[in-house]
Tab-separated table of C-alpha atoms in Angstrom:
chain	number	residue	atom	x	y	z
I	1	MET	CA	3.651	11.460	11.157
I	2	LEU	CA	1.938	7.944	11.086
I	3	GLU	CA	1.706	6.381	14.171
I	4	LEU	CA	0.502	2.636	14.859
I	5	ARG	CA	0.022	2.044	18.609
I	6	ALA	CA	0.063	-1.334	20.137
I	7	VAL	CA	-2.169	-2.661	17.501
I	8	THR	CA	-3.630	-6.144	17.372
I	9	ALA	CA	-5.620	-7.304	14.245
I	10	GLY	CA	-6.817	-10.562	13.196
I	11	TYR	CA	-9.558	-11.753	11.057
I	12	ASP	CA	-11.091	-13.433	13.749
I	13	ARG	CA	-10.725	-12.037	17.566
I	14	ARG	CA	-9.726	-15.327	18.948
I	15	ILE	CA	-6.861	-15.825	16.318
I	16	PRO	CA	-5.373	-12.735	16.650
I	17	VAL	CA	-2.378	-12.111	13.288
I	18	VAL	CA	-0.713	-9.166	15.078
I	19	ARG	CA	-0.101	-7.873	18.538
I	20	ASP	CA	0.395	-5.511	19.905
I	21	ALA	CA	2.263	-3.800	17.057
I	22	SER	CA	3.787	-0.112	16.932
I	23	LEU	CA	5.231	1.807	14.493
I	24	THR	CA	5.943	5.108	13.043
I	25	VAL	CA	6.527	6.452	9.793
I	26	ALA	CA	8.166	10.456	9.499
I	27	PRO	CA	6.467	12.381	6.502
I	28	GLY	CA	9.311	11.817	4.548
I	29	GLU	CA	10.648	8.661	5.843
I	30	ALA	CA	11.002	5.327	4.171
I	31	VAL	CA	10.043	2.660	6.876
I	32	GLY	CA	10.650	-0.970	5.248
I	33	LEU	CA	9.050	-3.964	6.973
I	34	LEU	CA	10.250	-7.244	7.166
I	35	GLY	CA	9.883	-10.371	7.988
I	36	PRO	CA	8.328	-14.294	6.302
I	37	SER	CA	5.924	-14.960	4.188
I	38	GLY	CA	2.587	-15.336	6.123
I	39	CYS	CA	3.900	-13.703	9.655
I	40	GLY	CA	0.772	-10.901	9.511
I	41	LYS	CA	2.781	-7.310	7.899
I	42	SER	CA	-0.034	-7.845	4.824
I	43	THR	CA	-3.129	-7.432	7.924
I	44	LEU	CA	-0.525	-4.374	9.802
I	45	ALA	CA	-0.309	-2.636	6.321
I	46	ARG	CA	-4.341	-3.159	5.559
I	47	VAL	CA	-5.018	-1.441	9.517
I	48	ALA	CA	-2.020	1.647	8.761
I	49	ALA	CA	-4.022	1.991	5.414
I	50	LEU	CA	-7.613	2.010	7.151
I	51	LEU	CA	-8.471	-0.483	4.781
I	52	HIS	CA	-8.713	-3.100	8.206
I	53	ARG	CA	-10.423	-2.189	11.048
I	54	PRO	CA	-7.628	-3.172	14.562
I	55	ASP	CA	-9.128	-5.691	17.295
I	56	SER	CA	-7.834	-2.958	19.677
I	57	GLY	CA	-4.813	-0.047	20.324
I	58	ALA	CA	-4.885	2.751	17.851
I	59	VAL	CA	-3.609	4.276	14.243
I	60	LEU	CA	-3.394	8.185	14.653
I	61	LEU	CA	-2.926	10.495	11.573
I	62	ASP	CA	-0.654	13.905	12.241
I	63	GLY	CA	-1.726	12.840	15.699
I	64	GLU	CA	-5.195	12.831	14.994
I	65	GLN	CA	-6.753	9.563	16.031
I	66	VAL	CA	-8.416	7.598	13.094
I	67	HIS	CA	-12.190	6.144	14.006
I	68	ARG	CA	-13.852	4.580	11.194
I	69	TRP	CA	-12.224	2.749	8.641
I	70	ARG	CA	-12.418	2.349	4.438
I	71	HIS	CA	-15.290	3.648	3.062
I	72	ARG	CA	-16.847	4.977	6.141
I	73	ALA	CA	-13.384	6.449	6.964
I	74	PRO	CA	-13.583	10.665	6.130
I	75	ARG	CA	-12.005	11.153	2.437
I	76	GLU	CA	-9.049	14.097	4.050
I	77	GLN	CA	-7.971	10.604	6.115
I	78	ARG	CA	-8.896	8.234	2.980
I	79	THR	CA	-7.220	10.377	0.428
I	80	ALA	CA	-3.957	10.175	2.379
I	81	PHE	CA	-3.052	6.965	1.262
I	82	GLY	CA	-1.821	4.893	-1.663
I	83	VAL	CA	-2.051	1.543	-1.605
I	84	VAL	CA	-0.256	-0.889	-3.898
I	85	PHE	CA	-0.471	-4.767	-3.355
I	86	GLN	CA	1.452	-7.760	-4.325
I	87	GLN	CA	-0.915	-8.933	-6.783
I	88	PRO	CA	-1.714	-6.547	-9.098
I	89	ARG	CA	-4.425	-8.925	-10.751
I	90	LEU	CA	-6.986	-9.283	-7.806
I	91	SER	CA	-6.410	-5.903	-6.738
I	92	ALA	CA	-7.444	-4.743	-10.285
I	93	ASP	CA	-11.524	-5.174	-12.076
I	94	PRO	CA	-10.596	-6.840	-15.073
I	95	ARG	CA	-13.755	-5.459	-17.196
I	96	LEU	CA	-12.042	-1.594	-16.936
I	97	ARG	CA	-9.202	-0.602	-19.808
I	98	LEU	CA	-6.099	0.141	-18.130
I	99	THR	CA	-6.534	3.615	-18.332
I	100	ASP	CA	-10.271	3.895	-16.073
I	101	LEU	CA	-8.012	1.304	-13.689
I	102	ILE	CA	-5.867	4.869	-13.237
I	103	ALA	CA	-9.179	7.408	-13.141
I	104	GLU	CA	-11.350	5.395	-10.651
I	105	PRO	CA	-9.653	7.708	-7.734
I	106	LEU	CA	-10.380	9.911	-9.480
I	107	ARG	CA	-14.119	9.714	-10.068
I	108	ALA	CA	-14.587	8.095	-7.334
I	109	THR	CA	-13.199	11.577	-5.445
I	110	GLY	CA	-15.375	13.658	-7.898
I	111	ARG	CA	-12.385	14.419	-9.979
I	112	ARG	CA	-13.748	13.302	-13.483
I	113	GLY	CA	-12.422	16.891	-15.476
I	114	GLU	CA	-8.711	15.884	-14.636
I	115	ALA	CA	-8.799	12.306	-15.985
I	116	VAL	CA	-7.110	12.379	-19.336
I	117	ASP	CA	-4.925	14.959	-18.167
I	118	ARG	CA	-4.056	12.954	-15.477
I	119	VAL	CA	-3.515	9.672	-16.243
I	120	ALA	CA	-1.112	10.966	-19.393
I	121	GLU	CA	0.829	12.673	-16.808
I	122	LEU	CA	0.996	9.337	-14.535
I	123	ALA	CA	1.712	6.968	-17.599
I	124	THR	CA	4.720	8.783	-18.427
I	125	THR	CA	5.885	9.174	-13.675
I	126	VAL	CA	4.906	5.146	-13.855
I	127	GLY	CA	7.052	3.922	-18.058
I	128	LEU	CA	3.445	2.956	-19.297
I	129	THR	CA	3.416	3.562	-23.196
I	130	PRO	CA	-0.002	5.090	-24.892
I	131	ASP	CA	-0.627	1.846	-26.424
I	132	LEU	CA	-1.584	0.147	-23.039
I	133	LEU	CA	-3.741	1.739	-22.045
I	134	HIS	CA	-6.390	0.687	-23.659
I	135	ARG	CA	-6.087	-3.169	-23.427
I	136	ARG	CA	-7.771	-4.331	-20.489
I	137	PRO	CA	-6.107	-6.840	-17.700
I	138	HIS	CA	-6.351	-10.223	-19.568
I	139	GLU	CA	-3.637	-8.139	-22.781
I	140	LEU	CA	-1.204	-7.013	-19.717
I	141	SER	CA	2.029	-8.879	-18.070
I	142	ASP	CA	1.881	-8.530	-14.362
I	143	GLY	CA	4.370	-6.229	-14.787
I	144	GLN	CA	2.405	-3.227	-16.943
I	145	LEU	CA	-0.293	-4.281	-14.727
I	146	GLN	CA	1.002	-3.901	-11.027
I	147	ARG	CA	2.255	-0.400	-13.090
I	148	GLY	CA	-0.998	0.460	-13.902
I	149	CYS	CA	-1.514	-0.249	-10.298
I	150	LEU	CA	1.043	2.163	-9.270
I	151	ALA	CA	-0.310	4.745	-11.065
I	152	ARG	CA	-3.861	4.560	-9.760
I	153	ALA	CA	-2.370	4.331	-6.553
I	154	LEU	CA	-0.511	7.797	-7.195
I	155	ALA	CA	-3.381	8.881	-9.067
I	156	LEU	CA	-4.919	11.498	-5.541
I	157	ARG	CA	-0.771	12.012	-4.846
I	158	PRO	CA	-1.176	10.691	-1.651
I	159	ARG	CA	0.652	11.712	1.539
I	160	TRP	CA	1.415	8.782	2.143
I	161	LEU	CA	2.594	5.448	-0.055
I	162	ILE	CA	1.766	1.310	1.126
I	163	CYS	CA	3.940	-0.519	-1.190
I	164	ASP	CA	2.702	-4.231	0.063
I	165	GLU	CA	5.571	-7.054	-1.592
I	166	MET	CA	4.410	-4.889	-5.051
I	167	THR	CA	7.544	-5.460	-6.676
I	168	ALA	CA	7.270	-9.253	-5.628
I	169	MET	CA	6.309	-11.393	-8.839
I	170	LEU	CA	7.858	-8.704	-11.018
I	171	ASP	CA	11.216	-9.409	-12.735
I	172	ALA	CA	14.340	-7.313	-11.370
I	173	SER	CA	14.192	-4.912	-14.347
I	174	THR	CA	10.192	-3.749	-13.897
I	175	SER	CA	11.001	-4.256	-10.032
I	176	ALA	CA	13.889	-1.275	-10.053
I	177	ALA	CA	11.739	0.745	-12.283
I	178	LEU	CA	9.085	1.112	-9.734
I	179	VAL	CA	11.065	1.514	-6.842
I	180	ARG	CA	12.274	4.066	-9.617
I	181	ALA	CA	8.960	5.875	-10.103
I	182	VAL	CA	8.460	5.292	-5.737
I	183	GLU	CA	11.114	7.367	-5.237
I	184	GLU	CA	10.564	10.126	-7.563
I	185	TYR	CA	7.349	10.485	-5.656
I	186	ARG	CA	8.241	11.115	-2.594
I	187	GLU	CA	11.079	12.907	-3.668
I	188	ARG	CA	8.601	16.026	-5.348
I	189	THR	CA	5.869	15.381	-2.796
I	190	GLY	CA	7.653	14.466	0.565
I	191	ALA	CA	5.149	11.464	1.351
I	192	GLY	CA	6.424	8.516	3.686
I	193	LEU	CA	6.162	5.167	2.640
I	194	LEU	CA	5.464	1.841	4.359
I	195	ALA	CA	7.325	-0.602	2.252
I	196	VAL	CA	6.268	-4.618	3.174
I	197	GLY	CA	8.753	-7.290	2.525
I	198	HIS	CA	10.823	-10.394	2.984
I	199	ASP	CA	13.553	-9.457	0.680
I	200	ARG	CA	16.247	-7.829	3.088
I	201	THR	CA	18.724	-6.248	0.417
I	202	LEU	CA	16.039	-4.621	-1.394
I	203	LEU	CA	14.106	-3.057	1.294
I	204	HIS	CA	17.447	-2.192	3.846
I	205	ARG	CA	18.035	-0.070	-0.039
I	206	TRP	CA	15.211	1.211	-0.650
I	207	CYS	CA	14.254	1.513	2.393
I	208	ASP	CA	16.195	5.041	5.440
I	209	ARG	CA	15.377	2.105	8.082
I	210	ALA	CA	14.187	-2.007	7.839
I	211	VAL	CA	12.097	-2.803	11.381
I	212	HIS	CA	12.668	-6.752	11.322
I	213	TRP	CA	9.157	-8.499	12.699
I	214	GLU	CA	10.598	-9.385	15.459
I	215	SER	CA	10.979	-6.085	16.864
I	216	VAL	CA	7.239	-4.960	16.062
I	217	ILE	CA	5.953	-8.405	17.657
I	218	PRO	CA	6.294	-9.770	21.092
I	219	PRO	CA	7.258	-13.374	21.667
I	220	PRO	CA	3.498	-14.836	21.855
I	221	ALA	CA	3.293	-15.473	25.968
I	222	ASP	CA	1.606	-19.024	25.152
I	223	LYS	CA	5.479	-21.020	23.781
I	224	GLY	CA	3.386	-23.305	22.426
I	225	ALA	CA	1.461	-21.490	20.739
I	226	ARG	CA	2.544	-20.352	16.161
I	227	ARG	CA	4.110	-17.155	15.481
I	228	SER	CA	2.033	-16.123	12.740
I	229	ALA	CA	-0.123	-16.269	15.650
I	230	SER	CA	1.160	-14.479	18.229
């Protein structure tokens, strides 16, 4: 179970982006986090993926409270998550060929020996042809690069997937292909999913349940305060 309890988080303690947010994702469950752009969904997703330390509250993974974040988190917790961000060009090293980008998590965890076979397997999973694997990001379309970023997120066989606006910049056919790849992975592994977005139709079709942003964050005490900074 992935649990967020009364999480308050932001980038300036004086102005939290998320206040007292609680959320659960059970193993094998797909939960959509639905809300307008700029309301703090991505901040909550980063907290859930152990990429951002909250100002207060707790994150529990399988009943155990998380105490360290990013590279300081224990490897077992850190590698339990695969994350796909909205903008692939901001999350991909422009110097790397696509095959090296996909293999990054394997090499970072001392599993270089698996890289060749695993990259080939993942390329098939996400719909990348072999000729694309030797190209660098500037030689790829957004859709091709996002397929590579999804393959990278799956490289360590994570138990939890965090998809933060994964399809927001893609055409309908590529979006459908990526959602299908995620669902096939979840069916095989029983992984849980937190899908963040503002496309109500997509999240309601994709997920077992969708949590509307208003039900996650209580209204601000100061009625004059901006909702996005509540």
